[in-house]
Coordinates of C-alpha atoms in Angstrom, one line a residue:
Chain A
M1 CA -56.2 -60.0 33.8
K2 CA -59.3 -59.7 31.7
K3 CA -57.4 -57.9 29.0
D4 CA -54.9 -60.8 28.9
N5 CA -57.7 -63.2 28.2
H6 CA -59.0 -61.2 25.3
L7 CA -55.5 -60.8 24.0
L8 CA -54.9 -64.5 24.1
F9 CA -58.3 -65.1 22.6
S10 CA -57.8 -62.8 19.7
K11 CA -54.3 -64.1 19.1
M12 CA -55.8 -67.6 18.8
S13 CA -58.4 -66.6 16.3
M14 CA -55.9 -64.6 14.3
K15 CA -53.8 -67.7 13.6
L16 CA -56.7 -69.3 11.8
T17 CA -58.0 -68.6 8.3
E18 CA -61.5 -67.5 7.2
N19 CA -63.8 -70.3 6.6
D20 CA -67.5 -70.5 6.0
V21 CA -68.7 -73.8 7.5
T22 CA -72.4 -73.4 7.6
D23 CA -73.0 -72.9 3.9
E24 CA -70.6 -75.7 2.9
R25 CA -72.4 -78.1 5.1
L26 CA -75.9 -77.0 4.1
F27 CA -74.8 -77.4 0.5
K28 CA -73.7 -80.9 1.2
Q29 CA -76.9 -81.7 3.1
R30 CA -79.0 -80.4 0.3
R31 CA -77.1 -82.4 -2.2
R32 CA -77.5 -85.5 -0.2
F33 CA -81.1 -84.8 0.3
I34 CA -81.6 -84.4 -3.4
K35 CA -79.6 -87.5 -4.1
S36 CA -81.7 -89.7 -1.8
S37 CA -84.9 -90.1 -3.6
M38 CA -86.7 -90.8 -0.3
A39 CA -89.4 -88.5 0.7
L40 CA -87.6 -86.9 3.6
S41 CA -87.5 -83.2 4.3
L42 CA -85.1 -81.3 6.5
G43 CA -88.1 -80.0 8.3
A44 CA -89.1 -83.5 9.3
Y45 CA -85.6 -84.2 10.3
F46 CA -85.3 -81.2 12.5
P47 CA -88.8 -80.0 13.4
Q48 CA -87.5 -77.5 15.8
W49 CA -85.8 -75.6 13.0
V50 CA -89.2 -74.9 11.5
I51 CA -90.6 -73.7 14.8
A52 CA -87.7 -71.4 15.5
S53 CA -87.7 -69.9 12.0
T54 CA -91.1 -68.5 12.8
A55 CA -90.0 -67.0 16.0
A56 CA -88.8 -63.5 16.5
L57 CA -85.3 -64.8 16.9
S58 CA -84.8 -65.8 13.4
A59 CA -83.1 -62.5 12.5
Q60 CA -80.3 -63.4 15.0
F61 CA -79.8 -66.7 13.3
T62 CA -79.6 -65.2 9.9
N63 CA -77.5 -62.2 10.9
R64 CA -74.9 -64.3 12.6
K65 CA -71.3 -63.4 12.7
K66 CA -68.8 -65.8 11.2
T67 CA -65.7 -66.1 13.3
S68 CA -62.5 -67.9 12.4
I69 CA -62.3 -69.7 15.8
G70 CA -61.6 -73.3 15.1
A71 CA -61.5 -72.9 11.3
D72 CA -58.7 -75.5 11.3
L73 CA -61.0 -78.1 12.7
K74 CA -63.2 -80.3 10.6
P75 CA -66.7 -80.3 12.2
H76 CA -68.7 -83.5 12.5
S77 CA -71.9 -83.9 10.5
M78 CA -75.2 -82.7 11.9
E79 CA -76.4 -86.3 11.8
D80 CA -73.7 -87.4 14.2
I81 CA -74.0 -84.4 16.5
A82 CA -77.8 -84.9 16.7
R83 CA -77.8 -88.6 17.3
Y84 CA -75.0 -89.3 19.7
N85 CA -75.7 -87.5 23.0
N86 CA -75.5 -87.8 26.7
F87 CA -78.7 -86.1 27.9
Y88 CA -80.0 -88.3 30.7
E89 CA -83.2 -86.2 31.0
L90 CA -84.2 -87.6 27.6
G91 CA -82.9 -91.2 28.2
Y92 CA -79.8 -93.0 29.1
D93 CA -78.3 -94.5 26.0
K94 CA -76.6 -92.4 23.4
E95 CA -79.5 -92.4 20.9
A96 CA -82.3 -92.1 23.4
P97 CA -82.2 -88.2 23.5
Q98 CA -82.9 -88.0 19.8
R99 CA -85.7 -90.6 20.1
N100 CA -87.3 -88.7 23.0
A101 CA -86.5 -85.2 21.8
S102 CA -90.1 -84.2 21.3
A103 CA -90.7 -84.6 25.1
L104 CA -88.8 -81.4 25.7
K105 CA -91.0 -78.4 25.2
T106 CA -89.1 -75.2 24.5
D107 CA -91.9 -72.8 23.7
G108 CA -92.4 -70.0 26.3
W109 CA -89.0 -70.7 27.8
T110 CA -87.8 -68.5 30.6
V111 CA -84.6 -68.2 32.5
E112 CA -84.5 -67.2 36.1
I113 CA -81.5 -65.0 37.1
A114 CA -80.9 -65.1 40.9
G115 CA -78.3 -64.6 43.6
E116 CA -75.6 -62.0 44.0
C117 CA -76.4 -59.6 41.2
G118 CA -78.2 -56.2 40.6
K119 CA -80.8 -57.4 38.2
P120 CA -82.3 -60.7 39.3
G121 CA -85.6 -61.8 37.8
V122 CA -87.3 -64.2 35.4
Y123 CA -86.4 -63.4 31.8
T124 CA -88.0 -64.7 28.6
L125 CA -85.7 -66.4 26.2
E126 CA -86.1 -63.4 23.9
D127 CA -85.0 -61.1 26.7
I128 CA -82.0 -63.2 27.3
L129 CA -80.9 -63.3 23.7
K130 CA -82.0 -60.1 22.0
F131 CA -79.0 -58.0 22.9
H132 CA -76.4 -60.4 21.6
T133 CA -75.0 -61.0 18.1
F134 CA -74.7 -64.7 17.4
E135 CA -71.3 -66.0 16.5
E136 CA -70.3 -69.2 14.9
R137 CA -67.3 -70.9 16.7
I138 CA -66.0 -74.4 16.0
Y139 CA -64.9 -76.1 19.2
R140 CA -63.6 -79.5 20.1
F141 CA -66.0 -81.2 22.5
R142 CA -64.4 -83.9 24.7
C143 CA -66.6 -86.2 26.8
V144 CA -65.3 -87.7 30.1
E145 CA -66.1 -91.1 28.5
A146 CA -63.1 -90.6 26.2
W147 CA -64.8 -89.8 23.0
S148 CA -64.9 -86.4 21.2
M149 CA -66.5 -84.4 18.4
V150 CA -66.0 -81.1 16.7
V151 CA -69.1 -78.9 16.7
P152 CA -69.8 -75.6 15.0
W153 CA -71.7 -73.9 17.8
L154 CA -73.7 -70.7 17.4
G155 CA -74.0 -68.3 20.3
F156 CA -72.1 -65.7 22.2
S157 CA -69.7 -65.3 25.1
L158 CA -71.4 -66.1 28.4
G159 CA -69.6 -63.2 30.1
D160 CA -71.4 -60.7 27.9
L161 CA -74.7 -62.1 29.2
L162 CA -73.7 -62.3 32.8
K163 CA -72.5 -58.7 32.8
R164 CA -76.0 -57.5 32.0
F165 CA -77.3 -58.7 35.3
E166 CA -74.6 -56.8 37.2
P167 CA -73.0 -59.4 39.4
N168 CA -71.8 -57.9 42.7
S169 CA -68.5 -58.4 44.6
K170 CA -69.9 -61.5 46.4
A171 CA -70.5 -63.3 43.1
K172 CA -67.6 -65.7 43.1
Y173 CA -69.3 -68.6 41.2
V174 CA -72.1 -69.1 38.7
A175 CA -74.5 -72.0 39.1
F176 CA -76.7 -73.4 36.4
E177 CA -79.8 -75.6 36.4
T178 CA -81.5 -77.7 33.7
I179 CA -85.3 -77.9 33.3
Y180 CA -87.0 -80.1 35.8
D181 CA -90.8 -80.2 36.4
R182 CA -91.4 -82.5 39.3
K183 CA -95.1 -83.0 38.3
N184 CA -94.3 -83.5 34.6
P185 CA -90.7 -84.9 34.4
L186 CA -88.9 -85.6 31.2
P187 CA -88.7 -89.3 30.3
G188 CA -85.2 -89.8 31.9
Q189 CA -86.2 -87.9 35.0
R190 CA -88.8 -90.5 36.1
R191 CA -86.1 -92.5 37.7
K192 CA -83.8 -90.8 40.1
I193 CA -80.5 -91.9 38.6
L194 CA -79.2 -88.4 39.3
D195 CA -80.5 -85.9 41.8
W196 CA -82.6 -83.8 39.5
P197 CA -82.5 -81.1 38.4
Y198 CA -79.1 -81.4 36.7
R199 CA -76.8 -78.8 38.1
E200 CA -73.5 -77.3 37.0
G201 CA -71.3 -74.5 38.0
L202 CA -68.2 -72.4 37.1
R203 CA -65.9 -70.1 39.0
M204 CA -66.5 -66.5 38.0
D205 CA -63.3 -66.1 36.0
E206 CA -64.1 -69.3 34.1
A207 CA -67.6 -68.0 33.4
M208 CA -66.3 -64.7 32.2
H209 CA -63.6 -66.2 30.0
P210 CA -64.3 -65.3 26.4
L211 CA -64.1 -68.9 25.2
T212 CA -67.0 -69.8 27.5
M213 CA -70.1 -69.8 25.4
M214 CA -73.9 -69.5 25.7
V215 CA -75.1 -71.6 22.8
T216 CA -78.4 -71.4 21.0
G217 CA -77.6 -73.2 17.8
I218 CA -75.4 -75.6 15.7
Y219 CA -74.6 -75.2 12.0
G220 CA -76.4 -71.8 12.0
K221 CA -79.7 -73.3 13.1
P222 CA -81.4 -73.5 16.5
L223 CA -80.2 -76.3 18.7
P224 CA -82.0 -79.7 18.3
N225 CA -83.8 -80.5 21.6
Q226 CA -81.5 -83.4 22.3
N227 CA -78.4 -81.1 22.1
G228 CA -79.8 -78.9 24.9
A229 CA -82.3 -76.5 23.3
P230 CA -83.0 -73.7 23.6
L231 CA -80.0 -72.5 25.6
R232 CA -77.0 -74.3 26.8
L233 CA -73.5 -73.8 28.1
V234 CA -70.3 -74.8 26.2
V235 CA -67.0 -74.7 28.0
P236 CA -64.6 -76.2 25.5
W237 CA -61.7 -77.0 27.8
K238 CA -63.8 -79.0 30.3
Y239 CA -65.4 -82.4 30.0
G240 CA -68.7 -82.3 28.2
F241 CA -70.9 -82.8 31.3
K242 CA -69.9 -79.3 32.5
S243 CA -71.6 -77.9 29.4
I244 CA -75.1 -78.0 30.9
K245 CA -78.1 -78.2 28.6
S246 CA -81.5 -76.6 28.5
I247 CA -80.8 -74.0 31.1
V248 CA -83.7 -72.5 33.2
R249 CA -81.8 -71.0 36.1
I250 CA -78.6 -69.0 36.5
R251 CA -77.5 -68.1 40.0
F252 CA -74.6 -66.0 41.2
T253 CA -73.2 -67.5 44.4
E254 CA -70.5 -66.7 46.9
T255 CA -69.6 -70.4 47.6
Q256 CA -68.8 -73.1 45.2
P257 CA -72.1 -74.6 43.9
E258 CA -73.0 -78.3 44.0
T259 CA -72.7 -80.0 40.7
S260 CA -74.7 -83.1 39.7
W261 CA -72.0 -85.6 38.8
S262 CA -69.9 -84.6 41.7
L263 CA -72.9 -85.2 44.0
S264 CA -73.4 -88.6 42.4
A265 CA -69.8 -89.8 42.6
P266 CA -67.5 -87.2 44.4
S267 CA -64.4 -89.4 44.0
E268 CA -64.9 -89.6 40.2
Y269 CA -66.1 -86.1 39.2
G270 CA -64.7 -82.9 40.6
F271 CA -66.0 -79.4 40.3
Y272 CA -63.3 -78.3 37.8
S273 CA -63.3 -81.3 35.5
N274 CA -60.8 -79.7 33.1
V275 CA -59.8 -82.0 30.2
N276 CA -56.5 -83.3 31.5
P277 CA -54.7 -86.3 29.9
N278 CA -52.6 -86.7 33.1
V279 CA -55.4 -87.2 35.5
S280 CA -57.4 -90.4 34.9
H281 CA -60.9 -91.1 35.9
P282 CA -61.4 -94.4 37.8
R283 CA -63.1 -95.8 34.7
W284 CA -61.5 -94.0 31.8
S285 CA -57.9 -93.3 31.2
Q286 CA -58.0 -89.7 29.9
R287 CA -54.8 -90.0 28.0
R288 CA -56.5 -90.7 24.7
E289 CA -59.9 -90.3 23.1
R290 CA -61.8 -91.7 20.2
V291 CA -62.9 -89.0 17.8
I292 CA -66.3 -90.0 16.6
G293 CA -66.0 -91.5 13.2
S294 CA -62.6 -93.0 13.7
L295 CA -61.9 -96.6 14.8
F296 CA -58.8 -95.9 16.8
K297 CA -58.0 -93.4 19.6
Q298 CA -55.8 -90.4 19.5
K299 CA -54.0 -88.4 22.1
T300 CA -56.0 -86.0 24.3
L301 CA -54.6 -82.5 24.6
M302 CA -54.2 -80.6 27.8
F303 CA -57.3 -78.4 28.4
N304 CA -58.6 -80.0 25.2
G305 CA -56.2 -78.0 23.1
Y306 CA -57.2 -74.6 24.7
A307 CA -54.2 -74.5 27.1
D308 CA -52.8 -71.2 25.6
A309 CA -56.0 -69.5 26.4
V310 CA -57.0 -70.9 29.7
A311 CA -54.0 -72.4 31.6
H312 CA -53.4 -69.2 33.4
L313 CA -56.8 -69.6 35.2
Y314 CA -55.4 -72.5 37.1
Q315 CA -51.9 -71.2 37.9
G316 CA -50.6 -72.6 41.1
M317 CA -53.4 -75.1 41.5
D318 CA -52.7 -78.8 41.9
L319 CA -54.8 -80.1 39.1
K320 CA -54.6 -83.7 40.5
K321 CA -56.3 -82.4 43.6
Y322 CA -58.7 -80.1 41.9
Y323 CA -59.8 -82.5 39.2
Chain B
M1 CA -72.6 -139.5 11.9
L2 CA -73.5 -136.1 10.4
K3 CA -76.9 -137.5 9.4
G4 CA -77.4 -138.5 13.0
V5 CA -76.8 -135.0 14.3
F6 CA -79.1 -133.4 11.9
V7 CA -81.9 -135.9 12.2
N8 CA -82.6 -135.4 15.9
G9 CA -84.3 -132.3 17.3
V10 CA -81.4 -131.3 19.5
G11 CA -79.1 -131.2 16.5
I12 CA -81.4 -128.9 14.6
A13 CA -81.9 -126.7 17.6
K14 CA -78.2 -126.4 18.2
S15 CA -77.6 -125.5 14.5
L16 CA -80.3 -122.8 14.9
V17 CA -78.5 -121.3 17.9
L18 CA -75.2 -121.3 16.0
L19 CA -77.0 -119.7 13.0
V20 CA -78.4 -116.9 15.2
C21 CA -74.8 -116.2 16.5
F22 CA -73.4 -116.3 13.0
L23 CA -76.0 -113.9 11.6
H24 CA -75.5 -111.6 14.6
V25 CA -71.8 -111.5 14.0
C26 CA -72.4 -110.8 10.3
Y27 CA -74.8 -108.1 11.3
L28 CA -72.2 -106.5 13.5
I29 CA -69.4 -106.6 10.9
V30 CA -71.5 -105.3 8.1
G31 CA -72.8 -102.7 10.6
V32 CA -69.4 -101.3 11.2
L33 CA -68.7 -101.2 7.4
Q34 CA -72.1 -99.7 6.5
G35 CA -72.3 -97.3 9.5
Y36 CA -75.7 -98.5 10.9
L37 CA -74.2 -99.2 14.3
G38 CA -74.5 -95.5 15.2
A39 CA -72.0 -92.7 15.5
N40 CA -69.5 -94.7 17.7
P41 CA -69.5 -98.2 16.2
I42 CA -66.6 -99.5 18.3
E43 CA -68.5 -98.6 21.5
S44 CA -71.5 -100.4 20.1
L45 CA -69.4 -103.5 19.3
T46 CA -67.8 -103.5 22.7
H47 CA -71.2 -103.2 24.5
T48 CA -73.0 -105.7 22.2
T49 CA -70.3 -108.4 22.5
G50 CA -70.1 -108.0 26.2
E51 CA -73.8 -108.2 26.7
W52 CA -74.2 -111.2 24.4
G53 CA -71.3 -112.9 26.2
L54 CA -73.1 -112.4 29.5
F55 CA -76.4 -113.5 28.0
F56 CA -75.0 -116.8 26.7
L57 CA -73.2 -117.5 30.0
W58 CA -76.5 -117.0 31.8
L59 CA -78.2 -119.4 29.4
A60 CA -75.5 -122.0 30.0
L61 CA -75.9 -121.5 33.8
S62 CA -79.7 -121.9 33.6
I63 CA -79.4 -125.5 32.2
T64 CA -78.8 -127.2 35.5
P65 CA -81.5 -125.4 37.4
L66 CA -84.0 -126.1 34.6
R67 CA -83.1 -129.8 34.7
R68 CA -83.4 -129.9 38.5
L69 CA -86.7 -128.1 38.6
F70 CA -88.5 -129.4 35.5
H71 CA -86.4 -132.5 34.6
W72 CA -85.7 -131.2 31.1
N73 CA -82.7 -133.4 30.8
F74 CA -82.3 -133.0 27.1
L75 CA -81.1 -129.5 27.8
V76 CA -77.7 -130.8 28.9
H77 CA -76.8 -131.2 25.2
F78 CA -76.9 -127.4 24.9
R79 CA -74.7 -126.5 27.8
R80 CA -71.3 -126.8 26.2
M81 CA -72.3 -124.9 23.1
L82 CA -73.9 -122.1 25.1
G83 CA -70.8 -121.8 27.2
L84 CA -68.6 -121.7 24.1
C85 CA -70.8 -119.1 22.4
S86 CA -70.3 -117.0 25.5
F87 CA -66.5 -117.5 25.3
V88 CA -66.4 -116.5 21.7
Y89 CA -68.3 -113.3 22.4
I90 CA -66.2 -112.4 25.4
T91 CA -63.0 -113.1 23.4
A92 CA -64.3 -110.7 20.7
H93 CA -65.1 -108.2 23.5
F94 CA -61.5 -108.5 24.8
S95 CA -60.0 -108.4 21.3
I96 CA -61.8 -105.1 20.5
F97 CA -60.4 -103.7 23.7
I98 CA -56.9 -104.8 22.7
V99 CA -57.1 -103.7 19.0
F100 CA -59.3 -100.7 18.9
D101 CA -58.9 -99.1 22.3
H102 CA -55.2 -99.7 22.6
F103 CA -53.9 -100.9 19.2
F104 CA -51.8 -103.6 20.9
F105 CA -49.9 -101.1 22.9
L106 CA -48.9 -103.2 26.0
P107 CA -48.1 -100.5 28.5
S108 CA -51.5 -98.8 28.1
I109 CA -53.3 -102.2 28.1
L110 CA -51.6 -103.1 31.4
E111 CA -52.3 -99.7 32.9
D112 CA -56.0 -100.1 32.1
I113 CA -56.1 -103.6 33.6
I114 CA -54.3 -102.6 36.7
E115 CA -55.8 -99.1 37.3
R116 CA -59.4 -99.5 36.3
P117 CA -61.1 -101.8 38.7
Y118 CA -63.9 -102.7 36.3
I119 CA -61.4 -103.8 33.7
S120 CA -59.4 -105.7 36.3
V121 CA -62.4 -107.9 37.2
G122 CA -63.5 -108.2 33.6
F123 CA -60.0 -109.3 32.6
L124 CA -59.9 -111.8 35.5
A125 CA -63.2 -113.3 34.4
F126 CA -61.9 -113.7 30.8
V127 CA -58.7 -115.4 32.0
L128 CA -60.7 -117.8 34.1
M129 CA -62.9 -118.7 31.1
I130 CA -59.9 -119.8 29.0
P131 CA -59.3 -123.2 30.9
L132 CA -63.0 -123.8 30.8
A133 CA -63.1 -123.4 27.1
I134 CA -60.1 -125.6 26.5
T135 CA -61.3 -128.4 28.8
S136 CA -64.7 -128.4 27.2
W137 CA -63.3 -130.7 24.5
S138 CA -64.8 -134.2 25.4
V139 CA -61.5 -136.0 25.1
I140 CA -60.0 -133.7 27.8
Q141 CA -63.2 -133.8 29.8
R142 CA -63.0 -137.6 30.0
K143 CA -59.3 -137.6 30.9
L144 CA -60.0 -135.1 33.8
G145 CA -62.7 -137.2 35.2
R146 CA -64.0 -135.9 38.5
Y147 CA -61.6 -132.9 38.4
W148 CA -63.4 -131.6 35.4
K149 CA -66.5 -130.8 37.4
R150 CA -64.6 -129.1 40.1
L151 CA -62.7 -127.0 37.6
H152 CA -65.9 -126.0 35.8
Q153 CA -67.4 -124.9 39.1
S154 CA -65.2 -121.8 38.7
V155 CA -67.8 -120.6 36.2
Y156 CA -69.7 -119.3 39.1
V157 CA -66.8 -117.0 39.9
V158 CA -66.7 -115.9 36.3
A159 CA -70.4 -115.0 36.3
I160 CA -70.1 -113.0 39.6
L161 CA -67.0 -111.1 38.2
G162 CA -69.0 -110.5 35.0
V163 CA -71.8 -108.8 36.9
I164 CA -69.3 -106.7 39.0
H165 CA -67.5 -105.7 35.7
Y166 CA -70.8 -104.5 34.2
W167 CA -72.0 -102.8 37.5
W168 CA -68.8 -100.8 37.9
L169 CA -68.6 -99.6 34.3
V170 CA -72.0 -98.0 34.1
K171 CA -72.2 -94.3 35.1
A172 CA -75.6 -94.0 36.7
D173 CA -78.2 -96.3 35.2
I174 CA -77.5 -99.7 37.0
L175 CA -80.8 -101.3 35.9
S176 CA -79.3 -103.7 33.4
P177 CA -76.4 -105.1 35.6
L178 CA -78.9 -105.2 38.4
L179 CA -81.2 -107.5 36.4
Y180 CA -78.3 -109.7 35.4
G181 CA -77.3 -109.9 39.1
M182 CA -80.7 -110.8 40.3
V183 CA -81.1 -113.6 37.6
L184 CA -77.7 -114.9 38.6
L185 CA -78.8 -114.9 42.3
V186 CA -81.8 -117.1 41.3
L187 CA -79.7 -119.4 39.2
L188 CA -77.2 -119.9 42.0
G189 CA -79.9 -120.0 44.6
V190 CA -81.6 -123.0 42.9
R191 CA -78.3 -124.8 42.9
A192 CA -77.7 -124.1 46.5
Y193 CA -81.2 -125.3 47.4
F194 CA -80.7 -128.7 45.7
F195 CA -77.2 -129.0 47.1
Y196 CA -78.4 -128.6 50.7
R197 CA -81.4 -130.8 50.2
K198 CA -79.1 -133.6 48.9
N199 CA -76.6 -133.1 51.7
I200 CA -79.3 -133.1 54.4
R201 CA -80.7 -136.4 53.0
V202 CA -77.3 -138.0 53.0

């Protein structure tokens, strides 16, 4: 079963050609920067890049591996990726997370590993990341609100991380939690519009799928805070809200974990939340989506275009029931 | 006649309101072309036109309570214009839905109207506004006589549907539709109070 996944996965990447996105974009950014005579600096634009470049992690960012995954997709600009976000912890409208980004403090970040595994404990971010080679993969990102983007993520397969903690035979699901300090909540957490902390979860086979990614950066640089720094999940065949941001806790569980949107409106958001043009949300037809930057909508693909790689995970399941 | 309109204060104030709307629409159109409406300009347009449509409808609905409470009778001159401004914004709101969300494709338009409850009520509110806009012309108003008033009382239904539409479309942060709902409650409450007082006296 696992071998099959890898096979499909490598087949998918083989189809695509080599492409070096990061440098092309940075080149463009530099050119635009020089062109505009305004006294802006990239450091001022993305202060967290500066902080991270001084951290011990910088080697992993510089020694990243280029992959050809998604080389046929045209990624959106860093400007769009950094300014159009749903991250309710940092505010409820799309540009609020960018405005309030500095409220999220990522230094001294730790991740608690818990539940059904051999090596539970509290790990520093460095401990979490240091054994992994960062890869750049370009994925489609489809929000449940029927808009989408293409993002060049930097990170590694979640499965490689999870294996290190030796999940046992009872580990059927993986649950994730976003940062929440009751005494010092983030700006959006002061009102209880969701039951904080934000929670998400995956079935074990979904979590171990090679496409499922632990992400630390975009365009070869550390994640901007509003995009879920310092560590987030990306599951490209599921609606964006499954790709939980700013993770502080990972727990292996025997039963299906609670997930925030499903708790908030169970009839609207299910546990699986696979991108599926044939199953509509009460408020959004999921047949079509607006790619950010275009005025009109285009057709949404089954499993967000990753059906070849992931459809087998759901064989025999009624996707209308398990939405 | 033109001179008369511009000499009095009401005329100037009305022109200013129209100027604000005109500049706002210019700002939106240039915003789409220049890209300062954010990463998803169509979404911004949809939200802004909907919000301004509600806002102007609420202004129009506040005229009668203000007259009753403070006897600012000159405000009645603004009511039709405010209602029509609301109608123009809501028409733009609906047109964006037809053009940019569906590109005139009727089956998907109908599917959205039928299957999405928030769109159903929004659409119904828009449809109910059309006869009000048409009969706002003073010639028709005079011809309709006392029926005009009864017809235009359906604006209360439009407003309530507008709040429901807004409420059902937000994902989690209901603060804004809640505020609109509470203000509407006050506006209708004042009307109800004066209605009962009048009827009790009679």
